[in-house]
């Protein structure tokens, strides 16, 4: 078999952990598998590097939020973005070289590849580059030579040969892209949790590890605040049919397989429940009920690059209607400021914002074929007197917005109410 193993930051956080990963790599190779390893930077290193750059150009600025996107400093320029990628990519370079040394030290053959050596070609969008193609010739040669190839994750190079990075959490995407290019049999994502859970076990103690999950369900859960995998990596895996195995690097227990949909998966109504706390709500009241008004609102959001999540427009009454939508909480003020005072349909509607909301989503392939999932969800919430402010659905997902205060309660009630808290 050809195996791709990706080790996350906590799995390579110390030299002791790196030695442990080396032993695991050698054990995999000893089973007769060809092995490509993708590593993240040592835990905290990417944040440290970003904070250094920010402190340099903007002294006194608060350090980065741990998983957030880069906060653009006021002095950000294309030149700065180029150097920032050059800088942060070194984090993965360090762990790749250290892991290769550790494998060598334990008696194995390994070499590390970084930047242009990887053959991973991207566009020029620094900090959020898209992969355009992979030239795996070098990697193949080293594998044929019997080496374990240790790749620096999170990075590629553009057509000028400049280093680019794939966005926070991008090593997952590197691993899947390499697995697809090399036609690997499996892509193992080794991390500090033992798989994908039915919900966040820190909030709901009865949460269970899921054994098998479809790509579609994982996409919905990842997009709803389950932070196990970078969402792009799941999209890529689905497109190329790369089976993912999310498991802990701390022991040998199997984790969660994320695979193409299987017939028996539809027998489960709900496979997971997720809580997203970082949303904010904007309501425009008394909007004239004429064509073009919502188009104006969402054009303004699009121009600001703000991703709108849920949208509700009510049936008009007396020539007027209300529009409510949600955006990432960090963008709420910017969104509201851009809409305030704008003329829509000849008038300026009144605007209100609410950041004390959160979104709960229940996800399951079985919703396609089971009636009454929504009815049951609303009944469970009503029994706890939780008011539902907004609802949206897809074929395999129901999302509700509730007051922030009730988020964790709602999560627990839905999780346990759909029987996820007990062994199947
Ligand atoms: N080190 C990078 C980050 O923290 C990429 C990764 O770990 O996947 O976002
Ligand atoms: Mg990660």
Short mmCIF file of C-alpha atoms and ligand atoms in Angstrom, two decimals:
data_model
loop_
_atom_site.label_atom_id
_atom_site.label_comp_id
_atom_site.label_asym_id
_atom_site.label_seq_id
_atom_site.Cartn_x
_atom_site.Cartn_y
_atom_site.Cartn_z
CA UNK A 1 0.00 0.00 0.00
CA UNK A 2 0.95 3.62 -0.36
CA UNK A 3 0.07 5.47 2.83
CA UNK A 4 0.03 9.21 3.44
CA UNK A 5 0.25 10.16 7.12
CA UNK A 6 -0.29 13.72 8.28
CA UNK A 7 0.93 14.68 11.75
CA UNK A 8 -0.63 17.79 13.27
CA UNK A 9 1.12 20.40 15.40
CA UNK A 10 0.44 18.74 18.75
CA UNK A 11 1.83 15.45 17.41
CA UNK A 12 5.20 17.11 16.68
CA UNK A 13 5.10 19.61 19.55
CA UNK A 14 8.27 18.37 21.31
CA UNK A 15 11.36 16.34 20.39
CA UNK A 16 9.92 13.48 22.39
CA UNK A 17 6.71 13.60 20.34
CA UNK A 18 8.76 13.78 17.12
CA UNK A 19 10.68 10.64 18.15
CA UNK A 20 7.36 8.96 18.84
CA UNK A 21 6.12 9.92 15.32
CA UNK A 22 9.37 8.59 13.84
CA UNK A 23 8.78 5.25 15.53
CA UNK A 24 5.25 5.19 14.18
CA UNK A 25 6.47 5.97 10.65
CA UNK A 26 9.01 3.16 10.87
CA UNK A 27 6.35 0.74 12.12
CA UNK A 28 4.17 1.63 9.13
CA UNK A 29 7.08 1.16 6.73
CA UNK A 30 7.96 -2.14 8.41
CA UNK A 31 4.52 -3.44 7.40
CA UNK A 32 5.71 -3.12 3.81
CA UNK A 33 3.95 0.16 3.02
CA UNK A 34 5.40 3.02 1.03
CA UNK A 35 5.07 6.11 3.18
CA UNK A 36 4.72 9.82 2.54
CA UNK A 37 4.47 11.94 5.68
CA UNK A 38 3.09 15.49 5.84
CA UNK A 39 3.79 17.57 8.93
CA UNK A 40 2.39 20.72 10.50
CA UNK A 41 4.56 23.17 12.36
CA UNK A 42 5.26 22.38 16.02
CA UNK A 43 2.24 23.45 18.09
CA UNK A 44 2.12 27.22 18.53
CA UNK A 45 4.91 27.91 16.02
CA UNK A 46 2.72 29.34 13.24
CA UNK A 47 1.03 31.68 15.73
CA UNK A 48 4.42 32.72 17.09
CA UNK A 49 5.70 33.58 13.62
CA UNK A 50 2.58 35.53 12.67
CA UNK A 51 2.72 37.42 15.96
CA UNK A 52 6.35 38.35 15.27
CA UNK A 53 5.44 39.76 11.87
CA UNK A 54 2.46 41.65 13.27
CA UNK A 55 4.48 43.07 16.15
CA UNK A 56 7.10 44.24 13.66
CA UNK A 57 4.77 46.21 11.42
CA UNK A 58 2.19 47.13 14.03
CA UNK A 59 3.77 47.37 17.47
CA UNK A 60 1.33 46.87 20.32
CA UNK A 61 -1.09 44.83 18.24
CA UNK A 62 -2.69 41.89 20.02
CA UNK A 63 -1.29 38.47 19.04
CA UNK A 64 -3.23 36.19 16.70
CA UNK A 65 -6.31 34.25 17.71
CA UNK A 66 -5.18 30.66 17.56
CA UNK A 67 -7.14 29.26 14.61
CA UNK A 68 -8.37 32.44 12.97
CA UNK A 69 -7.37 33.83 9.61
CA UNK A 70 -4.51 36.26 9.51
CA UNK A 71 -5.59 39.60 10.87
CA UNK A 72 -4.52 41.97 8.16
CA UNK A 73 -2.21 44.58 9.63
CA UNK A 74 -2.84 48.12 8.47
CA UNK A 75 0.50 48.06 6.68
CA UNK A 76 -0.27 44.92 4.76
CA UNK A 77 0.93 45.07 1.17
CA UNK A 78 1.49 42.40 -1.50
CA UNK A 79 5.18 42.54 -0.60
CA UNK A 80 4.35 41.99 3.06
CA UNK A 81 2.08 39.05 2.24
CA UNK A 82 4.86 37.44 0.23
CA UNK A 83 7.30 37.70 3.14
CA UNK A 84 4.68 36.51 5.62
CA UNK A 85 4.27 33.28 3.63
CA UNK A 86 8.03 32.96 3.36
CA UNK A 87 8.16 33.32 7.15
CA UNK A 88 5.31 31.06 8.28
CA UNK A 89 6.24 28.26 5.87
CA UNK A 90 9.49 27.82 7.82
CA UNK A 91 7.46 26.38 10.72
CA UNK A 92 6.63 23.28 8.70
CA UNK A 93 10.18 23.20 7.35
CA UNK A 94 11.51 22.83 10.89
CA UNK A 95 9.28 19.94 11.83
CA UNK A 96 9.83 18.16 8.49
CA UNK A 97 13.62 18.26 8.87
CA UNK A 98 13.46 17.23 12.52
CA UNK A 99 11.17 14.29 11.79
CA UNK A 100 13.39 13.12 8.91
CA UNK A 101 16.41 13.28 11.25
CA UNK A 102 14.52 11.37 13.94
CA UNK A 103 13.67 8.61 11.46
CA UNK A 104 17.30 8.44 10.35
CA UNK A 105 18.42 8.40 13.96
CA UNK A 106 16.15 5.42 14.60
CA UNK A 107 17.79 3.54 11.72
CA UNK A 108 15.38 4.37 8.87
CA UNK A 109 15.80 6.10 5.53
CA UNK A 110 14.05 9.43 5.22
CA UNK A 111 14.39 12.82 3.61
CA UNK A 112 12.41 16.01 3.98
CA UNK A 113 11.06 18.20 1.19
CA UNK A 114 10.02 21.84 1.58
CA UNK A 115 8.82 24.65 -0.68
CA UNK A 116 9.66 24.13 -4.37
CA UNK A 117 11.09 20.66 -3.67
CA UNK A 118 7.53 19.47 -3.07
CA UNK A 119 6.35 20.11 -6.62
CA UNK A 120 3.06 21.49 -5.31
CA UNK A 121 2.09 24.32 -7.65
CA UNK A 122 -0.40 26.96 -6.44
CA UNK A 123 -1.82 30.26 -7.62
CA UNK A 124 -0.29 33.50 -6.33
CA UNK A 125 -2.83 34.21 -3.53
CA UNK A 126 -0.50 34.43 -0.56
CA UNK A 127 -2.01 33.19 2.69
CA UNK A 128 -4.88 31.37 0.99
CA UNK A 129 -3.35 29.80 -2.11
CA UNK A 130 -5.24 27.29 -4.26
CA UNK A 131 -3.49 24.18 -5.49
CA UNK A 132 -3.18 24.07 -9.30
CA UNK A 133 -1.28 20.83 -9.75
CA UNK A 134 1.31 18.50 -8.31
CA UNK A 135 4.49 17.24 -9.92
CA UNK A 136 5.19 14.15 -7.84
CA UNK A 137 8.22 12.96 -9.85
CA UNK A 138 10.77 13.76 -7.14
CA UNK A 139 8.61 12.16 -4.49
CA UNK A 140 8.11 9.04 -6.58
CA UNK A 141 11.85 8.74 -7.14
CA UNK A 142 12.59 8.94 -3.44
CA UNK A 143 9.86 6.42 -2.65
CA UNK A 144 11.25 4.05 -5.29
CA UNK A 145 14.60 4.48 -3.59
CA UNK A 146 13.05 3.16 -0.38
CA UNK A 147 12.91 6.43 1.55
CA UNK A 148 10.17 7.75 3.79
CA UNK A 149 9.40 11.14 2.26
CA UNK A 150 8.64 13.80 4.88
CA UNK A 151 6.86 16.80 3.36
CA UNK A 152 6.38 20.21 4.90
CA UNK A 153 2.64 20.81 4.94
CA UNK A 154 0.73 24.07 4.44
CA UNK A 155 2.93 25.29 1.56
CA UNK A 156 3.50 25.24 -2.15
CA UNK A 157 5.10 27.48 -4.74
CA UNK A 158 3.56 29.69 -7.40
CA UNK A 159 4.56 30.03 -11.05
CA UNK A 160 7.36 32.41 -10.04
CA UNK A 161 8.78 29.88 -7.60
CA UNK A 162 7.68 31.95 -4.61
CA UNK A 163 6.49 30.17 -1.48
CA UNK A 164 2.74 30.33 -0.84
CA UNK A 165 0.63 28.96 2.03
CA UNK A 166 -2.77 27.30 1.95
CA UNK A 167 -4.51 29.02 4.88
CA UNK A 168 -4.72 28.05 8.55
CA UNK A 169 -4.99 24.31 8.99
CA UNK A 170 -3.68 23.92 5.44
CA UNK A 171 -1.49 20.89 6.15
CA UNK A 172 -4.63 18.74 6.01
CA UNK A 173 -5.16 19.98 2.47
CA UNK A 174 -1.51 19.34 1.57
CA UNK A 175 -1.87 15.75 2.77
CA UNK A 176 -5.05 15.09 0.80
CA UNK A 177 -3.64 16.72 -2.35
CA UNK A 178 -0.51 14.57 -2.17
CA UNK A 179 -2.57 11.46 -1.45
CA UNK A 180 -4.69 12.20 -4.54
CA UNK A 181 -1.67 12.87 -6.75
CA UNK A 182 0.14 9.72 -5.59
CA UNK A 183 -3.06 7.65 -5.66
CA UNK A 184 -2.48 6.66 -2.05
CA UNK A 185 -4.63 3.91 -0.57
CA UNK A 186 -5.38 5.91 2.54
CA UNK A 187 -4.66 9.33 3.98
CA UNK A 188 -4.30 9.17 7.75
CA UNK A 189 -4.80 12.41 9.66
CA UNK A 190 -2.96 11.91 12.96
CA UNK A 191 -4.02 14.35 15.61
CA UNK A 192 -4.58 14.80 19.34
CA UNK A 193 -8.19 13.59 19.35
CA UNK A 194 -9.13 10.01 18.61
CA UNK A 195 -11.56 10.75 15.79
CA UNK A 196 -14.60 12.75 14.80
CA UNK A 197 -17.21 12.87 17.55
CA UNK A 198 -20.99 13.05 17.44
CA UNK A 199 -20.50 16.48 19.02
CA UNK A 200 -17.94 18.39 21.08
CA UNK A 201 -17.19 16.09 24.05
CA UNK A 202 -16.10 19.07 26.16
CA UNK A 203 -19.65 20.40 25.98
CA UNK A 204 -21.61 17.16 25.85
CA UNK A 205 -20.05 14.42 27.98
CA UNK A 206 -22.09 11.67 26.29
CA UNK A 207 -20.51 12.40 22.87
CA UNK A 208 -19.17 9.32 21.10
CA UNK A 209 -16.53 8.72 18.48
CA UNK A 210 -18.03 8.03 15.04
CA UNK A 211 -16.56 4.99 13.25
CA UNK A 212 -17.59 5.77 9.67
CA UNK A 213 -18.86 9.02 8.22
CA UNK A 214 -19.57 10.13 4.65
CA UNK A 215 -17.72 13.04 3.03
CA UNK A 216 -21.01 14.97 2.79
CA UNK A 217 -21.70 14.65 6.51
CA UNK A 218 -18.14 15.62 7.40
CA UNK A 219 -18.40 18.68 5.17
CA UNK A 220 -21.57 19.80 6.91
CA UNK A 221 -20.07 19.16 10.35
CA UNK A 222 -16.75 20.82 9.49
CA UNK A 223 -18.61 23.83 8.12
CA UNK A 224 -20.70 24.02 11.28
CA UNK A 225 -17.91 24.52 13.74
CA UNK A 226 -16.41 21.06 14.13
CA UNK A 227 -12.76 22.04 13.81
CA UNK A 228 -11.18 18.63 13.27
CA UNK A 229 -10.18 19.10 9.62
CA UNK A 230 -9.66 22.05 7.32
CA UNK A 231 -12.86 22.07 5.28
CA UNK A 232 -11.00 22.38 1.99
CA UNK A 233 -9.25 19.10 2.66
CA UNK A 234 -12.59 17.30 2.94
CA UNK A 235 -13.84 18.85 -0.33
CA UNK A 236 -10.65 17.77 -2.03
CA UNK A 237 -10.86 14.25 -0.58
CA UNK A 238 -14.46 13.94 -1.76
CA UNK A 239 -13.59 15.12 -5.26
CA UNK A 240 -10.73 12.65 -5.59
CA UNK A 241 -12.23 9.79 -3.56
CA UNK A 242 -9.37 9.84 -1.05
CA UNK A 243 -10.44 7.91 2.07
CA UNK A 244 -9.47 9.76 5.24
CA UNK A 245 -8.71 8.14 8.56
CA UNK A 246 -8.78 10.67 11.40
CA UNK A 247 -7.05 9.12 14.41
CA UNK A 248 -4.86 9.94 17.36
CA UNK A 249 -1.08 9.85 17.07
CA UNK A 250 -0.83 9.05 20.78
CA UNK A 251 -1.81 5.37 20.49
CA UNK A 252 -2.83 2.74 17.92
CA UNK A 253 -6.61 2.82 18.28
CA UNK A 254 -8.55 3.20 15.04
CA UNK A 255 -10.33 6.53 14.64
CA UNK A 256 -12.98 7.75 12.20
CA UNK A 257 -13.02 6.71 8.54
CA UNK A 258 -14.38 9.39 6.22
CA UNK A 259 -15.44 7.65 3.03
CA UNK A 260 -17.82 7.85 0.05
CA UNK A 261 -21.44 7.33 1.05
CA UNK A 262 -22.46 3.73 1.82
CA UNK A 263 -26.06 2.41 1.59
CA UNK A 264 -26.41 1.55 5.30
CA UNK A 265 -25.44 5.10 6.29
CA UNK A 266 -28.97 6.29 5.53
CA UNK A 267 -30.36 4.19 8.36
CA UNK A 268 -29.06 6.72 10.88
CA UNK A 269 -31.20 9.88 11.07
CA UNK A 270 -28.63 12.10 12.72
CA UNK A 271 -24.91 11.36 12.84
CA UNK A 272 -23.62 14.53 14.42
CA UNK A 273 -24.57 17.82 16.04
CA UNK A 274 -22.43 20.96 15.93
CA UNK A 275 -22.41 24.33 17.68
CA UNK A 276 -21.13 27.50 16.00
CA UNK A 277 -20.74 30.35 18.45
CA UNK A 278 -19.11 32.92 16.21
CA UNK A 279 -22.06 34.22 14.24
CA UNK A 280 -23.85 37.53 14.38
CA UNK A 281 -27.26 38.51 13.07
CA UNK A 282 -28.32 41.57 11.09
CA UNK A 283 -31.98 42.51 10.65
CA UNK A 284 -33.32 45.12 8.26
CA UNK A 285 -36.90 46.04 9.06
CA UNK A 286 -39.46 47.79 6.92
CA UNK A 287 -37.57 47.17 3.70
CA UNK A 288 -39.69 48.12 0.64
CA UNK A 289 -40.95 44.89 -0.93
CA UNK A 290 -39.68 45.63 -4.45
CA UNK A 291 -37.29 43.83 -6.80
CA UNK A 292 -33.59 44.47 -6.31
CA UNK A 293 -33.52 45.15 -2.57
CA UNK A 294 -31.98 41.87 -1.44
CA UNK A 295 -29.69 42.04 -4.45
CA UNK A 296 -28.37 45.37 -3.12
CA UNK A 297 -27.82 43.99 0.37
CA UNK A 298 -25.88 40.96 -0.79
CA UNK A 299 -23.91 42.86 -3.40
CA UNK A 300 -22.61 45.09 -0.62
CA UNK A 301 -21.68 42.04 1.47
CA UNK A 302 -19.98 40.38 -1.50
CA UNK A 303 -17.97 43.51 -2.26
CA UNK A 304 -16.66 43.45 1.31
CA UNK A 305 -15.78 39.76 0.94
CA UNK A 306 -18.12 38.88 3.81
CA UNK A 307 -19.55 35.38 3.64
CA UNK A 308 -23.26 35.39 4.44
CA UNK A 309 -24.54 32.21 6.07
CA UNK A 310 -28.29 32.00 6.79
CA UNK A 311 -30.73 34.31 5.03
CA UNK A 312 -34.40 34.82 5.85
CA UNK A 313 -36.79 37.11 4.05
CA UNK A 314 -40.35 37.21 5.23
CA UNK A 315 -43.45 37.38 3.03
CA UNK A 316 -44.19 41.03 2.42
CA UNK A 317 -47.12 42.78 4.11
CA UNK A 318 -48.31 46.29 3.27
CA UNK A 319 -45.56 46.67 0.69
CA UNK A 320 -42.82 46.01 3.24
CA UNK A 321 -40.75 43.10 4.37
CA UNK A 322 -37.97 42.15 6.81
CA UNK A 323 -34.65 40.59 5.92
CA UNK A 324 -32.48 38.81 8.49
CA UNK A 325 -29.14 37.16 7.83
CA UNK A 326 -26.07 35.95 9.69
CA UNK A 327 -22.40 36.68 9.12
CA UNK A 328 -19.22 35.69 11.02
CA UNK A 329 -19.30 37.57 14.33
CA UNK A 330 -15.91 39.15 13.58
CA UNK A 331 -17.44 40.78 10.46
CA UNK A 332 -20.66 41.97 12.09
CA UNK A 333 -19.62 45.57 12.71
CA UNK A 334 -18.09 45.98 9.27
CA UNK A 335 -21.21 44.54 7.64
CA UNK A 336 -23.58 46.73 9.66
CA UNK A 337 -21.53 49.86 9.01
CA UNK A 338 -21.62 49.25 5.25
CA UNK A 339 -25.41 48.78 5.23
CA UNK A 340 -26.34 51.58 7.63
CA UNK A 341 -27.84 54.56 5.86
CA UNK A 342 -28.03 52.81 2.48
CA UNK A 343 -31.07 53.59 0.38
CA UNK A 344 -32.99 50.49 -0.66
CA UNK A 345 -36.07 50.68 -2.86
CA UNK A 346 -36.10 54.45 -2.34
CA UNK A 347 -35.93 54.35 1.48
CA UNK A 348 -33.45 53.81 4.26
CA UNK A 349 -34.60 50.78 6.30
CA UNK A 350 -33.85 50.51 10.00
CA UNK A 351 -31.09 48.13 10.95
CA UNK A 352 -30.34 46.16 14.09
CA UNK A 353 -27.61 43.70 15.00
CA UNK A 354 -27.40 40.92 17.54
CA UNK A 355 -24.20 39.14 18.47
CA UNK A 356 -25.73 37.10 21.27
CA UNK A 357 -26.69 34.25 19.02
CA UNK A 358 -25.31 30.86 18.10
CA UNK A 359 -26.16 28.22 15.54
CA UNK A 360 -26.79 24.53 16.18
CA UNK A 361 -26.80 22.12 13.25
CA UNK A 362 -27.89 18.52 13.15
CA UNK A 363 -26.46 16.50 10.28
CA UNK A 364 -27.27 13.07 8.90
CA UNK A 365 -27.66 11.30 5.56
CA UNK A 366 -30.76 9.61 6.99
CA UNK A 367 -32.69 12.90 6.86
CA UNK A 368 -33.18 12.33 3.16
CA UNK A 369 -35.34 9.31 3.81
CA UNK A 370 -36.74 9.82 7.31
CA UNK A 371 -39.75 12.08 7.80
CA UNK A 372 -40.16 14.05 11.01
CA UNK A 373 -36.54 14.84 11.87
CA UNK A 374 -37.28 18.58 11.93
CA UNK A 375 -40.48 18.05 13.93
CA UNK A 376 -38.58 16.06 16.51
CA UNK A 377 -35.77 18.62 16.71
CA UNK A 378 -38.20 21.50 17.31
CA UNK A 379 -40.14 19.48 19.90
CA UNK A 380 -36.90 18.74 21.79
CA UNK A 381 -36.03 22.45 21.85
CA UNK A 382 -39.56 23.48 22.82
CA UNK A 383 -39.54 21.06 25.75
CA UNK A 384 -36.62 23.09 27.16
CA UNK A 385 -38.38 26.39 26.33
CA UNK A 386 -35.62 27.31 23.87
CA UNK A 387 -36.85 29.86 21.35
CA UNK A 388 -35.84 29.24 17.73
CA UNK A 389 -34.96 32.54 15.99
CA UNK A 390 -34.03 31.29 12.53
CA UNK A 391 -34.08 27.98 10.68
CA UNK A 392 -32.37 26.77 7.55
CA UNK A 393 -32.15 23.33 6.02
CA UNK A 394 -30.32 21.36 3.38
CA UNK A 395 -30.96 17.80 2.28
CA UNK A 396 -28.87 16.43 5.13
CA UNK A 397 -28.80 19.29 7.64
CA UNK A 398 -31.08 21.38 9.84
CA UNK A 399 -29.62 24.51 11.42
CA UNK A 400 -31.29 26.69 14.03
CA UNK A 401 -30.22 30.00 15.52
CA UNK A 402 -30.93 30.42 19.23
CA UNK A 403 -29.85 32.83 21.96
CA UNK A 404 -26.20 32.29 22.88
CA UNK A 405 -27.28 31.50 26.44
CA UNK A 406 -29.07 28.34 25.28
CA UNK A 407 -26.44 27.07 22.82
CA UNK A 408 -24.91 24.37 24.98
CA UNK A 409 -28.26 23.25 26.36
CA UNK A 410 -29.68 22.99 22.84
CA UNK A 411 -26.66 21.00 21.73
CA UNK A 412 -27.05 18.54 24.61
CA UNK A 413 -30.79 18.18 24.16
CA UNK A 414 -30.55 17.51 20.42
CA UNK A 415 -27.56 15.21 20.75
CA UNK A 416 -29.11 13.03 23.42
CA UNK A 417 -32.64 13.37 22.00
CA UNK A 418 -31.56 11.79 18.73
CA UNK A 419 -29.96 8.92 20.58
CA UNK A 420 -26.36 9.89 19.85
CA UNK A 421 -25.37 9.63 23.50
CA UNK A 422 -25.82 5.90 23.76
CA UNK A 423 -23.83 3.15 22.08
CA UNK A 424 -25.57 2.08 18.85
N1 LIG B 1 0.78 25.31 10.79
C1 LIG B 1 -0.32 25.77 10.02
C2 LIG B 1 -1.40 26.34 10.91
O1 LIG B 1 -1.29 26.35 12.10
C3 LIG B 1 -0.88 24.74 9.11
C4 LIG B 1 -1.40 23.50 9.80
O2 LIG B 1 -1.05 23.21 10.92
O3 LIG B 1 -2.17 22.78 9.17
O4 LIG B 1 -2.41 26.78 10.42
MG1 LIG B 2 -5.25 21.08 12.02
#
